[in-house]
CSV table of C-alpha atoms and ligand atoms in Angstrom, one decimal:
chain,number,residue,atom,x,y,z
A,11,UNK,CA,1.9,-2.4,6.8
A,12,UNK,CA,-0.4,-3.4,3.9
A,13,UNK,CA,-4.1,-3.5,4.8
A,14,UNK,CA,-6.4,-6.4,4.4
A,15,UNK,CA,-8.0,-4.8,1.4
A,16,UNK,CA,-11.7,-5.8,0.7
A,17,UNK,CA,-12.4,-2.8,-1.5
A,18,UNK,CA,-15.0,-3.4,-4.3
A,19,UNK,CA,-13.0,-1.6,-7.0
A,20,UNK,CA,-10.5,-0.1,-7.4
A,21,UNK,CA,-9.3,-2.9,-5.2
A,22,UNK,CA,-6.3,-4.9,-4.0
A,23,UNK,CA,-3.3,-5.4,-6.3
A,24,UNK,CA,-0.7,-8.0,-5.6
A,25,UNK,CA,2.1,-6.7,-3.4
A,26,UNK,CA,4.7,-8.2,-5.7
A,27,UNK,CA,3.3,-6.3,-8.7
A,28,UNK,CA,3.5,-3.0,-6.8
A,29,UNK,CA,7.0,-3.8,-5.7
A,30,UNK,CA,8.0,-4.5,-9.3
A,31,UNK,CA,6.4,-1.3,-10.5
A,32,UNK,CA,8.2,0.6,-7.8
A,33,UNK,CA,11.5,-0.9,-8.7
A,34,UNK,CA,11.0,-0.1,-12.4
A,35,UNK,CA,9.4,3.3,-11.9
A,36,UNK,CA,12.3,5.7,-12.6
A,37,UNK,CA,14.3,3.6,-15.1
A,38,UNK,CA,12.3,1.0,-17.0
A,39,UNK,CA,14.6,-1.8,-18.2
A,40,UNK,CA,17.6,0.5,-18.5
A,41,UNK,CA,15.8,2.8,-20.9
A,42,UNK,CA,16.6,5.8,-18.8
A,43,UNK,CA,13.0,6.7,-18.2
A,44,UNK,CA,9.8,5.5,-16.7
A,45,UNK,CA,7.5,3.4,-18.8
A,46,UNK,CA,5.0,6.3,-18.4
A,47,UNK,CA,7.5,8.6,-20.3
A,48,UNK,CA,7.8,6.3,-23.3
A,49,UNK,CA,6.0,7.0,-26.6
A,50,UNK,CA,3.1,4.7,-27.2
A,51,UNK,CA,4.6,4.3,-30.7
A,52,UNK,CA,8.1,3.4,-29.4
A,53,UNK,CA,9.6,-0.1,-29.3
A,54,UNK,CA,9.8,-0.2,-25.5
A,55,UNK,CA,6.2,0.5,-24.8
A,56,UNK,CA,5.0,-1.5,-27.8
A,57,UNK,CA,6.6,-4.7,-26.4
A,58,UNK,CA,4.7,-4.2,-23.1
A,59,UNK,CA,1.5,-3.5,-24.9
A,60,UNK,CA,1.8,-6.6,-27.1
A,61,UNK,CA,2.7,-8.8,-24.2
A,62,UNK,CA,-0.3,-7.6,-22.2
A,63,UNK,CA,-2.6,-8.4,-25.1
A,64,UNK,CA,-1.0,-11.8,-25.5
A,65,UNK,CA,-1.2,-12.6,-21.8
A,66,UNK,CA,-5.0,-12.0,-21.9
A,67,UNK,CA,-5.2,-14.3,-24.9
A,68,UNK,CA,-3.2,-17.0,-23.1
A,69,UNK,CA,-4.8,-16.8,-19.7
A,70,UNK,CA,-8.3,-16.6,-21.0
A,71,UNK,CA,-7.6,-19.3,-23.6
A,72,UNK,CA,-8.9,-17.0,-26.4
A,73,UNK,CA,-8.9,-18.7,-29.8
A,74,UNK,CA,-7.9,-17.1,-33.0
A,75,UNK,CA,-11.7,-16.6,-33.8
A,76,UNK,CA,-11.7,-13.7,-31.2
A,77,UNK,CA,-9.9,-10.4,-30.9
A,78,UNK,CA,-8.5,-9.0,-27.7
A,79,UNK,CA,-8.8,-5.3,-27.4
A,80,UNK,CA,-8.0,-2.6,-24.8
A,81,UNK,CA,-10.1,0.6,-24.8
A,82,UNK,CA,-9.9,3.6,-22.5
A,83,UNK,CA,-12.4,4.0,-19.7
A,84,UNK,CA,-14.3,1.5,-17.5
A,85,UNK,CA,-17.6,-0.3,-17.4
A,86,UNK,CA,-19.8,2.7,-17.8
A,87,UNK,CA,-18.1,3.5,-21.1
A,88,UNK,CA,-18.8,0.0,-22.3
A,89,UNK,CA,-22.5,0.4,-21.3
A,90,UNK,CA,-22.6,3.0,-24.1
A,91,UNK,CA,-20.0,1.8,-26.5
A,92,UNK,CA,-21.5,-1.7,-26.9
A,93,UNK,CA,-24.9,-0.5,-28.2
A,94,UNK,CA,-23.2,2.2,-30.3
A,95,UNK,CA,-21.4,-0.6,-32.1
A,96,UNK,CA,-24.1,-3.3,-32.3
A,97,UNK,CA,-27.6,-1.8,-31.8
A,98,UNK,CA,-28.5,-0.8,-35.3
A,99,UNK,CA,-31.9,0.8,-36.3
A,100,UNK,CA,-34.5,-1.9,-36.7
A,101,UNK,CA,-32.7,-4.2,-34.2
A,102,UNK,CA,-33.4,-4.8,-30.5
A,103,UNK,CA,-30.9,-5.4,-27.7
A,104,UNK,CA,-31.9,-8.0,-25.1
A,105,UNK,CA,-30.8,-7.4,-21.5
A,106,UNK,CA,-31.0,-9.9,-18.6
A,107,UNK,CA,-31.2,-7.6,-15.6
A,108,UNK,CA,-29.8,-9.1,-12.4
A,109,UNK,CA,-28.5,-6.1,-10.6
A,110,UNK,CA,-27.8,-2.4,-10.4
A,111,UNK,CA,-25.1,-2.4,-13.0
A,112,UNK,CA,-27.3,-4.3,-15.5
A,113,UNK,CA,-30.0,-1.6,-14.9
A,114,UNK,CA,-27.4,1.1,-15.8
A,115,UNK,CA,-26.4,-0.8,-18.9
A,116,UNK,CA,-30.1,-0.8,-20.0
A,117,UNK,CA,-30.4,2.9,-19.5
A,118,UNK,CA,-27.4,3.6,-21.7
A,119,UNK,CA,-28.5,1.3,-24.4
A,120,UNK,CA,-31.9,3.0,-24.5
A,121,UNK,CA,-30.1,6.2,-25.5
A,122,UNK,CA,-29.0,4.4,-28.6
A,123,UNK,CA,-31.9,2.2,-29.7
A,124,UNK,CA,-34.5,-0.3,-28.9
A,125,UNK,CA,-34.0,-2.4,-25.7
A,126,UNK,CA,-35.9,-5.4,-24.5
A,127,UNK,CA,-35.6,-6.7,-21.0
A,128,UNK,CA,-35.5,-10.5,-21.3
A,129,UNK,CA,-35.7,-11.2,-17.6
A,130,UNK,CA,-35.5,-9.0,-14.4
A,131,UNK,CA,-34.9,-10.5,-11.0
A,132,UNK,CA,-35.6,-7.3,-9.0
A,133,UNK,CA,-37.8,-8.2,-6.1
A,134,UNK,CA,-40.9,-6.3,-4.9
A,135,UNK,CA,-38.6,-4.8,-2.2
A,136,UNK,CA,-36.3,-3.4,-4.9
A,137,UNK,CA,-33.5,-5.9,-4.2
A,138,UNK,CA,-31.7,-8.4,-6.4
A,139,UNK,CA,-30.9,-11.6,-4.7
A,140,UNK,CA,-31.0,-14.3,-7.4
A,141,UNK,CA,-30.5,-15.1,-11.1
A,142,UNK,CA,-33.5,-16.0,-13.3
A,143,UNK,CA,-34.6,-19.5,-14.2
A,144,UNK,CA,-34.7,-20.5,-17.8
A,145,UNK,CA,-38.5,-20.2,-17.8
A,146,UNK,CA,-38.3,-16.5,-16.9
A,147,UNK,CA,-36.4,-15.5,-20.0
A,148,UNK,CA,-38.4,-14.0,-22.9
A,149,UNK,CA,-36.0,-13.3,-25.7
A,150,UNK,CA,-36.8,-11.1,-28.6
A,151,UNK,CA,-37.2,-12.6,-32.1
A,152,UNK,CA,-34.0,-14.2,-33.5
A,153,UNK,CA,-34.2,-12.1,-36.7
A,154,UNK,CA,-34.2,-8.7,-34.9
A,155,UNK,CA,-32.0,-9.5,-31.8
A,156,UNK,CA,-28.7,-7.6,-31.9
A,157,UNK,CA,-27.3,-9.3,-28.8
A,158,UNK,CA,-28.1,-10.6,-25.3
A,159,UNK,CA,-26.4,-8.8,-22.4
A,160,UNK,CA,-25.8,-10.4,-19.0
A,161,UNK,CA,-23.8,-9.3,-16.0
A,162,UNK,CA,-21.7,-12.3,-15.0
A,163,UNK,CA,-21.1,-11.1,-11.5
A,164,UNK,CA,-23.3,-8.6,-9.7
A,165,UNK,CA,-20.8,-6.6,-7.7
A,166,UNK,CA,-23.3,-4.8,-5.5
A,167,UNK,CA,-25.6,-7.7,-4.8
A,168,UNK,CA,-23.2,-10.6,-4.5
A,169,UNK,CA,-24.6,-12.9,-7.1
A,170,UNK,CA,-22.7,-14.6,-10.0
A,171,UNK,CA,-23.4,-16.8,-12.9
A,172,UNK,CA,-21.8,-20.2,-12.4
A,173,UNK,CA,-22.7,-21.4,-15.9
A,174,UNK,CA,-23.8,-19.9,-19.1
A,175,UNK,CA,-26.3,-22.6,-20.3
A,176,UNK,CA,-27.0,-23.2,-24.0
A,177,UNK,CA,-30.5,-21.9,-23.7
A,178,UNK,CA,-29.2,-18.4,-23.0
A,179,UNK,CA,-29.5,-17.1,-26.5
A,180,UNK,CA,-27.0,-15.0,-28.4
A,181,UNK,CA,-25.1,-13.3,-29.6
A,182,UNK,CA,-24.1,-13.4,-26.0
A,183,UNK,CA,-22.4,-10.4,-24.4
A,184,UNK,CA,-21.1,-10.4,-20.8
A,185,UNK,CA,-20.1,-7.6,-18.5
A,186,UNK,CA,-17.3,-9.5,-16.6
A,187,UNK,CA,-16.0,-6.3,-14.9
A,188,UNK,CA,-16.0,-7.9,-11.5
A,189,UNK,CA,-15.1,-11.5,-12.2
A,190,UNK,CA,-13.0,-11.7,-15.3
A,191,UNK,CA,-10.2,-14.3,-14.8
A,192,UNK,CA,-11.6,-15.4,-11.4
A,193,UNK,CA,-12.0,-18.8,-13.0
A,194,UNK,CA,-11.8,-20.5,-16.4
A,195,UNK,CA,-14.5,-19.4,-18.8
A,196,UNK,CA,-15.2,-20.8,-22.3
A,197,UNK,CA,-14.6,-17.7,-24.3
A,198,UNK,CA,-16.1,-19.2,-27.4
A,199,UNK,CA,-19.5,-19.1,-25.7
A,200,UNK,CA,-19.4,-15.3,-26.0
A,201,UNK,CA,-19.7,-12.9,-28.9
A,202,UNK,CA,-18.2,-10.2,-26.7
A,203,UNK,CA,-16.8,-10.0,-23.2
A,204,UNK,CA,-15.9,-6.7,-21.6
A,205,UNK,CA,-14.4,-5.9,-18.2
A,206,UNK,CA,-13.2,-2.8,-16.5
A,207,UNK,CA,-9.7,-3.5,-15.3
A,208,UNK,CA,-9.9,-2.2,-11.8
A,209,UNK,CA,-10.9,-5.4,-10.0
A,210,UNK,CA,-9.1,-8.5,-11.2
A,211,UNK,CA,-6.7,-7.0,-13.7
A,212,UNK,CA,-5.1,-3.8,-12.6
A,213,UNK,CA,-5.7,-0.2,-11.9
A,214,UNK,CA,-8.7,1.9,-13.3
A,215,UNK,CA,-8.4,3.5,-16.7
A,216,UNK,CA,-9.2,0.8,-19.3
A,217,UNK,CA,-11.4,-2.1,-20.2
A,218,UNK,CA,-10.4,-5.4,-21.7
A,219,UNK,CA,-12.5,-6.8,-24.5
A,220,UNK,CA,-12.7,-10.2,-26.1
A,221,UNK,CA,-14.7,-10.0,-29.3
A,222,UNK,CA,-15.7,-12.6,-31.8
A,223,UNK,CA,-14.3,-11.5,-35.2
A,224,UNK,CA,-17.4,-12.5,-37.1
A,225,UNK,CA,-19.6,-10.5,-34.7
A,226,UNK,CA,-17.2,-7.6,-34.9
A,227,UNK,CA,-17.5,-7.6,-38.7
A,228,UNK,CA,-21.3,-7.0,-38.2
A,229,UNK,CA,-20.7,-3.8,-36.1
A,230,UNK,CA,-22.0,-0.4,-37.2
A,231,UNK,CA,-19.6,1.8,-39.1
A,232,UNK,CA,-21.7,4.9,-38.9
A,233,UNK,CA,-20.4,6.0,-35.5
A,234,UNK,CA,-17.3,8.1,-34.8
A,235,UNK,CA,-14.2,6.1,-35.4
A,236,UNK,CA,-13.0,6.5,-31.8
A,237,UNK,CA,-16.1,4.5,-30.6
A,238,UNK,CA,-15.7,1.8,-33.1
A,239,UNK,CA,-14.4,-1.5,-31.7
A,240,UNK,CA,-13.3,-2.6,-35.1
A,241,UNK,CA,-11.1,0.5,-35.5
A,242,UNK,CA,-9.4,-0.2,-32.2
A,243,UNK,CA,-8.9,-3.9,-33.1
A,244,UNK,CA,-7.5,-3.0,-36.5
A,245,UNK,CA,-4.9,-0.8,-34.9
A,246,UNK,CA,-3.9,-3.3,-32.3
A,247,UNK,CA,-5.4,-1.1,-29.5
A,248,UNK,CA,-3.2,1.7,-30.6
A,249,UNK,CA,-5.7,3.8,-32.5
A,250,UNK,CA,-5.0,6.7,-30.1
A,251,UNK,CA,-2.8,7.1,-27.0
A,252,UNK,CA,-3.8,4.3,-24.7
A,253,UNK,CA,-3.5,4.5,-20.9
A,254,UNK,CA,0.0,3.2,-21.1
A,255,UNK,CA,0.9,3.0,-17.4
A,256,UNK,CA,-2.4,1.2,-16.6
A,257,UNK,CA,-1.7,-1.3,-19.4
A,258,UNK,CA,1.8,-1.9,-18.1
A,259,UNK,CA,0.3,-2.6,-14.6
A,260,UNK,CA,-2.2,-5.0,-16.2
A,261,UNK,CA,0.7,-6.8,-17.8
A,262,UNK,CA,2.3,-7.2,-14.4
A,263,UNK,CA,-0.9,-8.4,-12.8
A,264,UNK,CA,-1.4,-11.0,-15.7
A,265,UNK,CA,2.2,-12.2,-15.2
A,266,UNK,CA,1.5,-12.6,-11.5
A,267,UNK,CA,-1.7,-14.5,-12.4
A,268,UNK,CA,0.2,-16.8,-14.7
A,269,UNK,CA,2.9,-17.4,-12.1
A,270,UNK,CA,0.2,-18.6,-9.6
A,271,UNK,CA,-1.2,-21.0,-12.2
A,272,UNK,CA,-3.7,-19.0,-14.3
A,273,UNK,CA,-7.5,-19.1,-14.2
A,274,UNK,CA,-7.8,-22.5,-12.7
A,275,UNK,CA,-5.5,-21.6,-9.8
A,276,UNK,CA,-7.4,-18.4,-9.3
A,277,UNK,CA,-10.7,-20.4,-9.1
A,278,UNK,CA,-9.2,-22.7,-6.5
A,279,UNK,CA,-7.9,-19.7,-4.5
A,280,UNK,CA,-11.1,-17.7,-4.8
A,281,UNK,CA,-13.2,-20.7,-3.9
A,282,UNK,CA,-11.2,-21.2,-0.7
A,283,UNK,CA,-11.4,-17.5,0.2
A,284,UNK,CA,-15.2,-17.3,-0.4
A,285,UNK,CA,-15.8,-20.6,1.4
A,286,UNK,CA,-13.9,-19.3,4.4
A,287,UNK,CA,-16.3,-16.3,4.7
A,288,UNK,CA,-19.5,-17.9,3.7
A,289,UNK,CA,-19.0,-20.8,6.2
A,290,UNK,CA,-18.9,-18.3,9.1
A,291,UNK,CA,-22.1,-16.6,7.7
A,292,UNK,CA,-23.8,-20.0,7.6
A,293,UNK,CA,-22.5,-21.1,11.0
A,294,UNK,CA,-23.9,-18.0,12.6
A,295,UNK,CA,-27.0,-17.8,10.4
A,296,UNK,CA,-29.1,-16.1,13.1
A,297,UNK,CA,-26.5,-13.3,13.3
A,298,UNK,CA,-25.2,-12.9,9.8
A,299,UNK,CA,-28.0,-12.7,7.4
A,300,UNK,CA,-27.6,-13.1,3.6
A,301,UNK,CA,-30.6,-13.1,1.4
A,302,UNK,CA,-28.6,-14.1,-1.7
A,303,UNK,CA,-29.7,-17.5,-3.0
A,304,UNK,CA,-27.1,-20.1,-2.2
A,305,UNK,CA,-26.8,-21.3,-5.8
A,306,UNK,CA,-26.0,-17.8,-7.0
A,307,UNK,CA,-23.5,-16.8,-4.4
A,308,UNK,CA,-20.6,-14.8,-5.8
A,309,UNK,CA,-17.0,-15.9,-5.4
A,310,UNK,CA,-16.0,-12.2,-5.6
A,311,UNK,CA,-18.4,-10.2,-3.5
A,312,UNK,CA,-19.8,-11.7,-0.2
A,313,UNK,CA,-22.7,-9.6,0.9
A,314,UNK,CA,-24.4,-9.9,4.3
A,315,UNK,CA,-26.2,-8.0,7.1
A,316,UNK,CA,-26.0,-7.9,10.8
A,317,UNK,CA,-29.0,-7.7,13.2
A,318,UNK,CA,-28.9,-3.9,13.5
A,319,UNK,CA,-27.3,-0.8,12.0
A,320,UNK,CA,-25.5,-0.2,15.3
A,321,UNK,CA,-23.9,-3.7,15.1
A,322,UNK,CA,-22.9,-3.1,11.5
A,323,UNK,CA,-21.2,0.2,12.5
A,324,UNK,CA,-19.5,-1.6,15.4
A,325,UNK,CA,-18.4,-4.4,13.1
A,326,UNK,CA,-16.9,-2.0,10.6
A,327,UNK,CA,-15.1,0.0,13.3
A,328,UNK,CA,-13.6,-3.1,14.9
A,329,UNK,CA,-12.6,-4.5,11.4
A,330,UNK,CA,-10.8,-1.3,10.6
A,331,UNK,CA,-8.9,-1.4,13.9
A,332,UNK,CA,-7.7,-4.8,12.7
A,333,UNK,CA,-6.6,-3.2,9.4
A,334,UNK,CA,-9.5,-4.7,7.4
A,335,UNK,CA,-10.6,-2.1,4.9
A,336,UNK,CA,-13.4,-1.7,2.5
A,337,UNK,CA,-16.1,-3.8,4.1
A,338,UNK,CA,-18.9,-1.3,4.0
A,339,UNK,CA,-21.7,-2.3,1.6
A,340,UNK,CA,-22.5,-0.2,-1.5
A,341,UNK,CA,-24.6,2.9,-0.7
A,342,UNK,CA,-27.5,1.4,-2.6
A,343,UNK,CA,-27.6,-1.9,-0.7
A,344,UNK,CA,-26.2,-1.1,2.7
A,345,UNK,CA,-24.9,-3.9,5.0
A,346,UNK,CA,-21.5,-5.5,4.7
A,347,UNK,CA,-19.7,-6.5,1.5
A,348,UNK,CA,-16.4,-8.3,1.4
A,349,UNK,CA,-14.8,-8.2,-2.0
A,350,UNK,CA,-12.4,-11.1,-2.5
A,351,UNK,CA,-10.9,-10.4,-5.9
A,352,UNK,CA,-8.0,-12.3,-7.3
A,353,UNK,CA,-5.3,-10.3,-5.5
A,354,UNK,CA,-7.0,-10.5,-2.1
A,355,UNK,CA,-4.9,-13.1,-0.2
A,356,UNK,CA,-6.2,-16.2,1.4
A,357,UNK,CA,-4.6,-14.9,4.6
A,358,UNK,CA,-6.9,-11.8,4.4
A,359,UNK,CA,-10.0,-13.9,3.8
A,360,UNK,CA,-9.0,-16.1,6.7
A,361,UNK,CA,-8.4,-13.1,9.0
A,362,UNK,CA,-11.8,-11.8,8.1
A,363,UNK,CA,-13.4,-15.2,8.8
A,364,UNK,CA,-11.7,-15.4,12.2
A,365,UNK,CA,-12.8,-11.8,13.1
A,366,UNK,CA,-16.4,-12.6,12.0
A,367,UNK,CA,-16.5,-15.7,14.1
A,368,UNK,CA,-15.2,-13.8,17.1
A,369,UNK,CA,-17.6,-10.9,16.6
A,370,UNK,CA,-20.6,-13.1,16.3
A,371,UNK,CA,-19.7,-15.0,19.5
A,372,UNK,CA,-19.3,-11.7,21.4
A,373,UNK,CA,-22.4,-10.1,20.1
A,374,UNK,CA,-24.8,-12.9,19.1
B,428,PMP,N1,-20.1,-3.3,-14.3
B,428,PMP,C1,-19.8,-3.9,-13.2
B,428,PMP,C2,-20.2,-5.4,-13.0
B,428,PMP,C3,-19.2,-3.2,-12.2
B,428,PMP,O1,-18.9,-3.8,-11.0
B,428,PMP,C4,-18.9,-1.8,-12.4
B,428,PMP,C5,-18.3,-1.0,-11.3
B,428,PMP,N2,-17.5,-1.4,-10.5
B,428,PMP,C6,-19.2,-1.3,-13.6
B,428,PMP,C7,-19.8,-2.0,-14.6
B,428,PMP,C8,-18.9,0.2,-13.9
B,428,PMP,O2,-17.6,0.3,-14.1
B,428,PMP,P1,-16.8,1.8,-14.1
B,428,PMP,O3,-17.0,2.3,-12.7
B,428,PMP,O4,-15.5,1.4,-14.4
B,428,PMP,O5,-17.5,2.6,-15.1
């Protein structure tokens, strides 16, 4: 039996996708071998690769002004690769810090050059529970600003940008690792979007990037070629051997996303799932406590606490007995976190909501 998978990443993949991968594993499209065994320069793999890139373009509505690029490695690689490409001597990189991943991104950028924190919503208690208001942002000067980095969904803390207002200066760069394709997003608003694949797009092993071509043209060329986004873009993301099997699975996940109706359908589904869980939290507000500001609540990661550690342990134990897996909060934040990524079904979210309701009634 498949679990109700609330893992924060790597996370649930659509069952249909896994079934298709299983069926094609030994003999991919009558080629006599697994897709894993094909050359990345051969026709069979190349078709998969091109289709995956094309599906990102289609589902994210990426215009011809932007490149779609796959690179090896996840979000932490991008924390370093981004400044290596765009933080030149004499320039400063602006970071809006709204969570633990943003803090890590800042630390990596500091290894490369000058960093300026535009706004930071960390509270006196060390926790992040909100996004900053316009008045809290202090951007560096237009002439020296290399880019402005935001984390669109704070995976650990359960906050998410629901809009990217015009006053948020650019060139705007977003880490969308934990909410890419969870909803429609105006790609033209961004100079660069990056996302590790292992939440909404597939297995771990690569990141998906969408980069404005004009911005890309301004990238540094004095870094090793393998780190240069422009070199990967120029070679169609085949500069070196890419993680072919992961890209194949991303293609299957994107096809599944398309069959369900694309980004808009994902938003509808994700909103229904998140509402199911948040509504129980709100109904039992004295029992389930969430400090996340309502306007910043994430569709992807629902974070809450119970009245005591003992009750949280009991909650996790009972949930596991009901085949609900991955609900323990991140080690840095504690509490409970339900990750409701694209592939987590409405049935799983509903099962969790029903259990939460029952648990509160028995223990509240
Ligand atoms: N950014 C965000 C928003 C994340 O949630 C994560 C991790 N899940 C990362 C970056 C780091 O990604 P990775 O573990 O792939 O390096």
